[in-house]
């Protein structure tokens, strides 16, 4: 049985047949065609390939708008994509607590994506193990986990994803016990209330660091940085205050926005709305932040090259400050590659709560999946990549750097063929749909100009069926592409 939340009478509902075409302005923008496959919205929203067919799927908690906020449910709806930009309801699973934070990850290493969720003071934290066909098992609780912020990463290099959550003024780290359960939390006090958490190697030492957007009381945002140490532990806190006094949103992403080889951050602002971009110094400090106002209350964002110009762009969702028709917006900020952004699209949507970039119709363009609506990109083709896959130093793409993978799909071995315009050092990494690095094929390897080949072995890399992205980084630029691993 499929349950629905109570709805605000002010909410304009979109049916699955609703279709609107939005014009692009200014000239650097791309256009979008919007259609909706259901009538729900929630910040608990994630895209991944849940049934291993190589297509992007969607999972979210079936909430609705309520004034300037939203309702929450102890439920998750799963919608399977057809690779053409359409999504069909597949199943509804019950969680233990109401869902605000939602992630897709393989926590028990069985090659199937699981649903990991918590509720921002409406917990408790729970996990639904995936069956690999788009269905999920009954939820089980995770003791000791926080309920404000969520990230998963292999922090101690044992091959299993560990858990990071926020609670009060601390970040809790819990190590995977090798079966999808997690040990007692190790607490790192940051003196701020964490909102969004991510892990990435900021300082270039090969260890994963913690970067979080956090709040002081009554709400001034800051970036909390904890440097990674051996064994999955973390060092002394560094705090970088952000300009402005707006209450922070729930999302942080890292990327090299200004092309200096150092990771920067983009965070959402809930009150007053908008996105703040702050530039990193490569050692855990972030400064010279710029604010980009947006209508409403901004909760989530995603990063990728939306208009195909080789620069990273930002798409952010905002729920309306004053409910109207529609009540939310998606704003696209187009990057210039030097750290600056301009507003290119402000698109009316039903909610503006959850947002993700993915190639929903497999045409090579990054589309915007906003709650239960998809905004198909009508613009110039761009290499599709998930956020972390593109969030690496050096964002320029060289027209002379070419690459292809064959056979594609592959059920065993395939060959990545690429041509370098000049001699230099080359790094090649493979990422899964959630942007986690799953294999390194080359790491700063010196190569001559001309044609090269690198083999991808599914078994050697322990790759499950589904979609992956390769990323080639050279001194001349970078190139990304998609690999589909089929069932043997």
XYZ file of C-alpha atoms in Angstrom:
488
model
C 0.000 0.000 0.000
C 1.269 3.432 -0.892
C 0.778 6.081 1.781
C 0.515 9.829 1.272
C 1.128 12.708 3.695
C -1.467 15.281 4.585
C -1.292 18.174 2.151
C -1.319 21.904 2.646
C -4.382 23.487 0.943
C -1.979 26.045 -0.551
C -0.028 23.402 -2.452
C -0.535 23.340 -6.239
C -0.158 19.705 -7.242
C 1.487 18.744 -10.527
C 0.366 15.581 -12.243
C 2.619 13.188 -14.092
C 1.319 14.553 -17.375
C 2.276 18.169 -16.683
C 4.776 19.528 -19.204
C 6.259 22.981 -19.615
C 9.139 24.257 -21.727
C 11.313 26.965 -20.194
C 13.284 29.410 -22.313
C 16.966 29.963 -21.584
C 18.246 33.415 -20.668
C 20.868 34.840 -20.782
C 22.772 33.463 -23.776
C 25.130 31.343 -21.636
C 22.161 29.471 -20.196
C 20.665 26.265 -21.479
C 16.951 25.502 -21.742
C 14.993 22.895 -19.805
C 11.812 20.912 -20.426
C 10.057 20.084 -17.162
C 7.787 17.112 -16.492
C 6.681 15.559 -13.210
C 6.284 11.883 -12.409
C 4.616 12.325 -8.988
C 3.411 15.042 -6.589
C 5.880 14.896 -3.683
C 8.852 16.862 -2.431
C 11.404 16.371 0.332
C 14.991 17.257 1.207
C 15.350 13.490 1.721
C 16.086 12.932 -1.983
C 18.733 10.887 -3.827
C 19.442 9.589 -7.345
C 21.203 6.286 -8.016
C 20.827 3.054 -10.008
C 18.817 0.843 -7.648
C 18.003 -2.027 -10.028
C 21.361 -2.245 -11.850
C 19.955 -1.578 -15.314
C 22.313 1.328 -16.023
C 19.574 3.970 -15.728
C 19.263 6.704 -13.136
C 16.547 6.097 -10.511
C 15.104 8.356 -7.807
C 14.300 7.817 -4.125
C 12.706 10.372 -1.826
C 10.478 10.637 1.198
C 6.920 11.492 0.054
C 6.502 14.840 1.793
C 4.763 17.998 0.650
C 5.140 21.716 1.186
C 3.548 23.201 4.298
C 3.697 26.992 4.426
C 7.389 27.883 4.158
C 8.393 24.410 5.383
C 7.513 20.834 4.494
C 5.952 17.697 5.921
C 8.070 14.647 6.765
C 7.273 10.951 6.535
C 8.727 7.686 7.838
C 8.542 6.432 4.247
C 10.668 6.358 1.099
C 9.262 6.124 -2.437
C 11.432 4.576 -5.161
C 11.008 5.487 -8.840
C 12.817 3.570 -11.582
C 14.123 5.406 -14.638
C 13.819 4.167 -18.198
C 16.924 5.962 -19.519
C 14.702 8.236 -21.632
C 13.928 10.765 -18.913
C 10.800 9.120 -17.478
C 10.377 7.574 -14.016
C 7.814 5.060 -12.738
C 6.825 4.393 -9.127
C 8.243 1.007 -8.095
C 7.891 0.577 -4.344
C 7.441 2.290 -1.005
C 9.510 1.278 2.014
C 9.014 2.128 5.674
C 11.790 3.660 7.752
C 12.061 3.766 11.524
C 11.984 7.552 11.778
C 10.854 10.437 9.607
C 13.240 11.148 6.726
C 15.062 14.391 6.029
C 18.557 13.085 5.258
C 18.794 10.300 2.672
C 21.761 8.622 0.984
C 22.252 5.640 -1.319
C 25.282 3.474 -0.535
C 26.346 -0.171 -0.394
C 26.908 -0.494 3.357
C 27.277 -4.297 3.463
C 29.397 -4.748 0.315
C 26.985 -7.077 -1.454
C 27.030 -5.023 -4.653
C 23.530 -3.634 -4.062
C 22.682 -0.070 -3.115
C 21.026 0.471 0.251
C 19.009 3.425 1.599
C 20.546 5.229 4.576
C 18.420 7.831 6.339
C 17.830 9.971 9.386
C 15.473 12.730 10.360
C 17.013 15.894 11.867
C 15.599 15.537 15.402
C 12.834 13.272 14.123
C 15.109 10.163 13.976
C 16.159 7.529 14.763
C 18.772 6.655 12.157
C 17.942 3.601 10.037
C 19.030 1.586 6.988
C 17.020 -0.368 4.405
C 19.248 -2.926 2.669
C 18.731 -3.157 -1.086
C 17.841 -6.319 -2.981
C 19.415 -5.074 -6.215
C 16.124 -5.037 -8.129
C 14.695 -1.740 -6.881
C 13.136 -3.249 -3.744
C 14.415 -3.014 -0.185
C 14.344 -4.940 3.071
C 12.821 -3.873 6.381
C 14.635 -1.049 8.154
C 17.028 -1.587 11.042
C 18.282 1.080 13.442
C 21.860 2.268 13.913
C 22.595 3.022 17.553
C 24.696 6.062 18.390
C 24.227 7.887 15.075
C 23.347 11.565 15.033
C 20.400 13.022 13.189
C 21.637 16.282 11.683
C 23.851 15.722 8.650
C 24.882 12.500 6.907
C 27.869 11.238 4.908
C 29.420 7.852 4.126
C 33.016 7.126 3.128
C 35.714 4.518 3.684
C 37.727 6.444 6.262
C 40.074 3.665 7.459
C 40.687 2.008 4.058
C 39.248 -1.381 5.023
C 36.956 -1.513 1.966
C 33.758 -0.709 3.877
C 31.854 2.554 4.031
C 31.905 4.265 7.412
C 29.251 6.613 8.775
C 29.466 10.308 9.637
C 26.572 12.176 11.263
C 26.032 15.413 13.142
C 24.588 15.787 16.614
C 24.384 19.033 18.597
C 27.902 20.542 18.351
C 29.694 17.331 17.396
C 30.385 15.119 14.397
C 30.117 11.396 15.083
C 32.249 8.874 13.169
C 31.204 5.211 13.277
C 33.249 2.479 11.619
C 31.568 -0.206 9.551
C 31.873 -3.626 11.187
C 32.042 -5.328 7.791
C 28.379 -6.301 7.593
C 26.453 -3.035 7.381
C 26.373 -2.461 11.124
C 28.398 0.283 12.780
C 30.465 0.531 15.940
C 30.248 3.008 18.772
C 30.600 6.650 17.709
C 33.863 8.539 17.989
C 32.908 12.142 18.679
C 34.683 15.244 17.354
C 33.535 18.451 18.969
C 33.348 21.382 16.568
C 31.515 23.879 18.800
C 28.969 24.509 16.048
C 25.745 22.850 14.974
C 26.492 20.742 11.840
C 24.036 20.947 8.952
C 25.693 19.404 5.905
C 28.713 17.059 5.948
C 31.018 15.833 3.201
C 34.372 14.067 3.014
C 37.150 14.859 0.537
C 40.936 15.202 0.461
C 41.242 18.976 0.824
C 44.921 19.264 1.717
C 46.294 16.741 -0.803
C 47.833 14.298 1.682
C 45.865 11.294 0.391
C 43.586 11.116 3.463
C 39.896 11.954 3.595
C 39.074 15.148 5.497
C 35.737 16.251 6.975
C 34.221 19.475 5.678
C 30.912 20.617 7.152
C 28.679 23.652 7.000
C 27.718 24.434 10.576
C 25.933 27.101 12.580
C 26.654 29.142 15.639
C 23.748 30.316 17.706
C 21.590 32.130 16.506
C 22.583 31.001 13.031
C 25.667 32.524 11.437
C 27.148 29.901 9.077
C 30.741 28.660 9.116
C 32.837 25.925 7.502
C 34.249 23.347 9.916
C 37.326 21.462 8.670
C 38.765 18.368 10.376
C 41.980 17.070 8.722
C 42.165 13.338 8.137
C 44.753 11.237 9.932
C 45.842 7.595 9.732
C 43.272 4.980 10.697
C 40.246 7.148 9.995
C 40.870 9.597 12.813
C 40.827 13.381 12.533
C 42.957 16.252 13.734
C 42.472 19.764 15.063
C 39.459 21.773 13.984
C 39.782 24.758 11.656
C 36.824 27.100 11.380
C 36.141 29.584 8.571
C 33.295 32.055 9.048
C 31.164 32.894 6.036
C 29.947 36.372 5.213
C 26.378 37.280 6.080
C 24.133 36.196 8.920
C 21.675 33.928 7.139
C 20.736 30.608 8.725
C 22.539 27.881 6.794
C 20.874 25.274 4.599
C 21.435 21.517 4.622
C 23.971 21.087 1.870
C 27.674 21.552 1.153
C 29.617 20.583 -1.961
C 33.317 20.862 -2.740
C 34.797 21.678 -6.151
C 37.573 23.753 -7.713
C 35.481 26.681 -8.905
C 38.313 29.104 -9.724
C 40.777 26.693 -11.362
C 43.647 27.172 -8.890
C 43.927 23.462 -8.071
C 42.469 23.898 -4.571
C 39.043 22.747 -3.480
C 36.422 25.392 -2.717
C 32.986 25.027 -1.120
C 29.420 25.906 -2.067
C 26.763 25.948 0.643
C 23.059 26.730 0.709
C 21.409 29.388 2.836
C 18.005 28.660 4.323
C 16.876 32.050 5.605
C 17.097 34.838 3.013
C 17.846 32.162 0.405
C 20.770 31.628 -1.905
C 24.179 30.006 -2.267
C 27.528 31.039 -0.811
C 30.783 30.100 -2.553
C 33.991 30.287 -0.488
C 37.473 29.662 -1.869
C 39.927 27.233 -0.280
C 43.638 27.731 0.386
C 44.420 24.007 0.109
C 45.037 23.680 3.850
C 41.492 23.691 5.233
C 40.708 27.408 5.369
C 38.031 29.054 3.208
C 37.678 32.789 2.577
C 36.647 35.516 0.115
C 33.135 34.138 0.023
C 30.565 35.427 -2.454
C 26.815 35.292 -1.885
C 24.288 34.629 -4.656
C 20.744 35.526 -3.470
C 17.823 33.353 -4.561
C 14.096 33.582 -3.941
C 12.752 31.607 -0.984
C 14.554 29.269 1.402
C 17.425 27.307 -0.160
C 18.131 23.798 1.169
C 20.014 21.764 -1.444
C 22.346 22.221 -4.396
C 24.371 20.167 -6.834
C 27.425 20.923 -8.974
C 28.285 20.007 -12.568
C 28.892 21.410 -16.062
C 25.297 22.065 -17.085
C 25.810 24.125 -20.248
C 28.810 22.222 -21.642
C 31.333 25.082 -21.595
C 33.890 23.229 -19.450
C 33.149 25.272 -16.313
C 31.378 24.062 -13.193
C 27.848 25.353 -12.604
C 25.527 25.178 -9.593
C 21.846 24.189 -9.472
C 19.992 24.977 -6.236
C 16.450 24.377 -5.033
C 14.465 26.840 -2.916
C 11.059 26.489 -1.327
C 8.916 29.617 -1.591
C 9.115 32.200 1.191
C 5.450 33.041 0.537
C 3.488 30.082 -0.834
C 2.205 30.782 -4.319
C 1.795 28.901 -7.562
C 4.293 27.297 -7.955
C 5.705 27.422 -4.418
C 9.387 26.746 -5.230
C 12.214 27.564 -7.598
C 15.292 25.988 -9.151
C 18.057 28.505 -9.798
C 21.019 27.728 -12.057
C 24.275 29.627 -11.520
C 26.618 29.404 -14.505
C 30.316 29.466 -13.657
C 32.986 31.366 -15.582
C 35.856 29.068 -14.517
C 37.493 31.822 -12.452
C 35.232 31.534 -9.414
C 32.447 33.846 -10.567
C 28.828 32.906 -11.312
C 25.864 34.503 -13.051
C 22.198 33.626 -12.698
C 21.044 31.943 -15.897
C 17.715 30.294 -15.053
C 15.099 30.721 -12.339
C 12.550 27.973 -12.920
C 9.251 27.683 -11.077
C 8.650 24.250 -9.547
C 6.227 22.724 -7.055
C 8.647 22.374 -4.131
C 12.346 23.145 -4.575
C 13.354 20.878 -1.691
C 15.478 18.037 -3.118
C 17.746 18.466 -6.136
C 20.331 16.428 -8.037
C 22.172 16.562 -11.366
C 22.180 13.405 -13.497
C 21.846 12.400 -17.144
C 18.268 11.143 -16.907
C 17.737 10.556 -20.635
C 21.304 9.498 -21.491
C 21.851 12.163 -24.140
C 25.123 13.400 -22.657
C 23.597 16.481 -20.982
C 23.286 16.942 -17.230
C 19.603 17.172 -16.330
C 18.099 18.479 -13.091
C 16.018 16.102 -10.978
C 14.022 18.241 -8.555
C 11.916 16.261 -6.080
C 9.522 14.247 -8.316
C 10.077 16.379 -11.412
C 12.784 16.167 -14.055
C 14.095 19.167 -15.973
C 15.604 17.758 -19.155
C 18.534 19.767 -20.478
C 17.927 21.065 -24.010
C 21.366 22.623 -24.357
C 24.794 21.782 -25.720
C 25.916 18.238 -24.799
C 28.244 18.055 -21.808
C 30.011 15.027 -20.277
C 27.684 13.718 -17.570
C 29.285 13.357 -14.170
C 28.106 13.267 -10.586
C 29.198 15.959 -8.225
C 32.337 14.508 -6.723
C 33.476 13.149 -10.023
C 33.701 16.676 -11.348
C 34.821 18.150 -8.047
C 38.529 17.730 -8.666
C 41.246 20.312 -9.263
C 41.381 21.644 -12.817
C 38.032 22.147 -14.500
C 38.998 23.160 -18.029
C 38.253 20.683 -20.796
C 40.610 20.463 -23.764
C 39.062 19.993 -27.191
C 42.197 18.048 -28.194
C 41.917 15.510 -25.389
C 39.696 12.706 -26.695
C 38.543 9.516 -25.016
C 36.203 6.563 -25.548
C 35.398 3.284 -23.795
C 34.646 -0.007 -25.541
C 32.690 -2.237 -25.377
C 30.080 -0.172 -23.619
C 28.160 -1.736 -21.919
C 30.634 -4.390 -20.788
C 30.098 -7.414 -18.557
C 33.767 -8.200 -18.013
C 36.681 -6.224 -19.401
C 36.716 -3.034 -21.417
C 39.320 -0.661 -22.787
C 39.521 3.095 -22.224
C 41.248 4.662 -25.223
C 42.424 8.274 -25.077
C 44.688 10.608 -27.009
C 46.896 13.226 -25.358
C 47.674 16.461 -27.201
C 50.995 16.773 -25.383
C 53.317 14.935 -23.011
C 52.588 15.260 -19.295
C 51.300 13.658 -16.130
C 47.963 11.858 -16.314
C 45.505 10.760 -13.616
C 42.511 8.549 -14.428
C 39.853 7.738 -11.840
C 36.611 5.774 -11.916
C 33.564 6.947 -9.906
C 30.229 5.375 -9.066
C 26.836 7.096 -9.403
C 27.179 8.732 -5.993
C 30.514 10.250 -6.924
C 32.675 7.908 -4.819
C 36.036 7.018 -6.307
C 36.032 3.254 -6.860
C 39.234 2.735 -8.857
C 42.368 4.612 -9.850
C 43.727 3.631 -13.263
C 46.581 6.145 -13.313
C 47.808 8.578 -10.688
C 50.155 11.276 -11.927
C 51.707 8.905 -14.463
C 53.998 10.506 -17.067
C 52.763 9.767 -20.597
C 53.857 10.818 -24.051
C 51.664 12.656 -26.524
C 49.451 10.412 -28.665
C 47.170 7.427 -28.229
C 47.035 5.332 -25.035
C 44.847 2.528 -23.704
C 43.979 1.423 -20.164
C 42.022 -1.722 -19.297
C 39.094 -1.742 -16.876
C 38.539 -5.199 -15.355
C 35.188 -5.552 -13.638
C 36.282 -8.399 -11.370
C 39.632 -6.902 -10.425
C 37.939 -3.620 -9.508
C 35.041 -5.406 -7.769
C 32.472 -3.417 -9.768
C 28.807 -4.304 -9.437
C 26.382 -3.860 -12.309
C 25.350 -0.281 -12.957
C 26.658 3.033 -14.242
C 30.108 4.523 -13.591
C 32.031 7.567 -14.796
C 35.682 7.828 -15.776
C 37.592 11.065 -15.452
C 40.903 11.758 -17.204
C 42.928 14.670 -15.776
C 45.933 15.974 -17.695
C 48.006 19.130 -17.869
C 46.122 19.968 -21.077
C 42.641 19.605 -19.558
C 40.235 16.871 -18.563
C 37.648 14.548 -20.065
C 34.789 12.557 -18.533
C 32.572 9.787 -19.842
C 30.184 7.045 -18.852
C 30.761 3.299 -18.460
C 27.911 0.807 -18.030
C 28.669 -2.515 -16.325
C 26.127 -5.106 -17.458
C 25.092 -8.358 -15.811
C 27.460 -11.197 -16.833
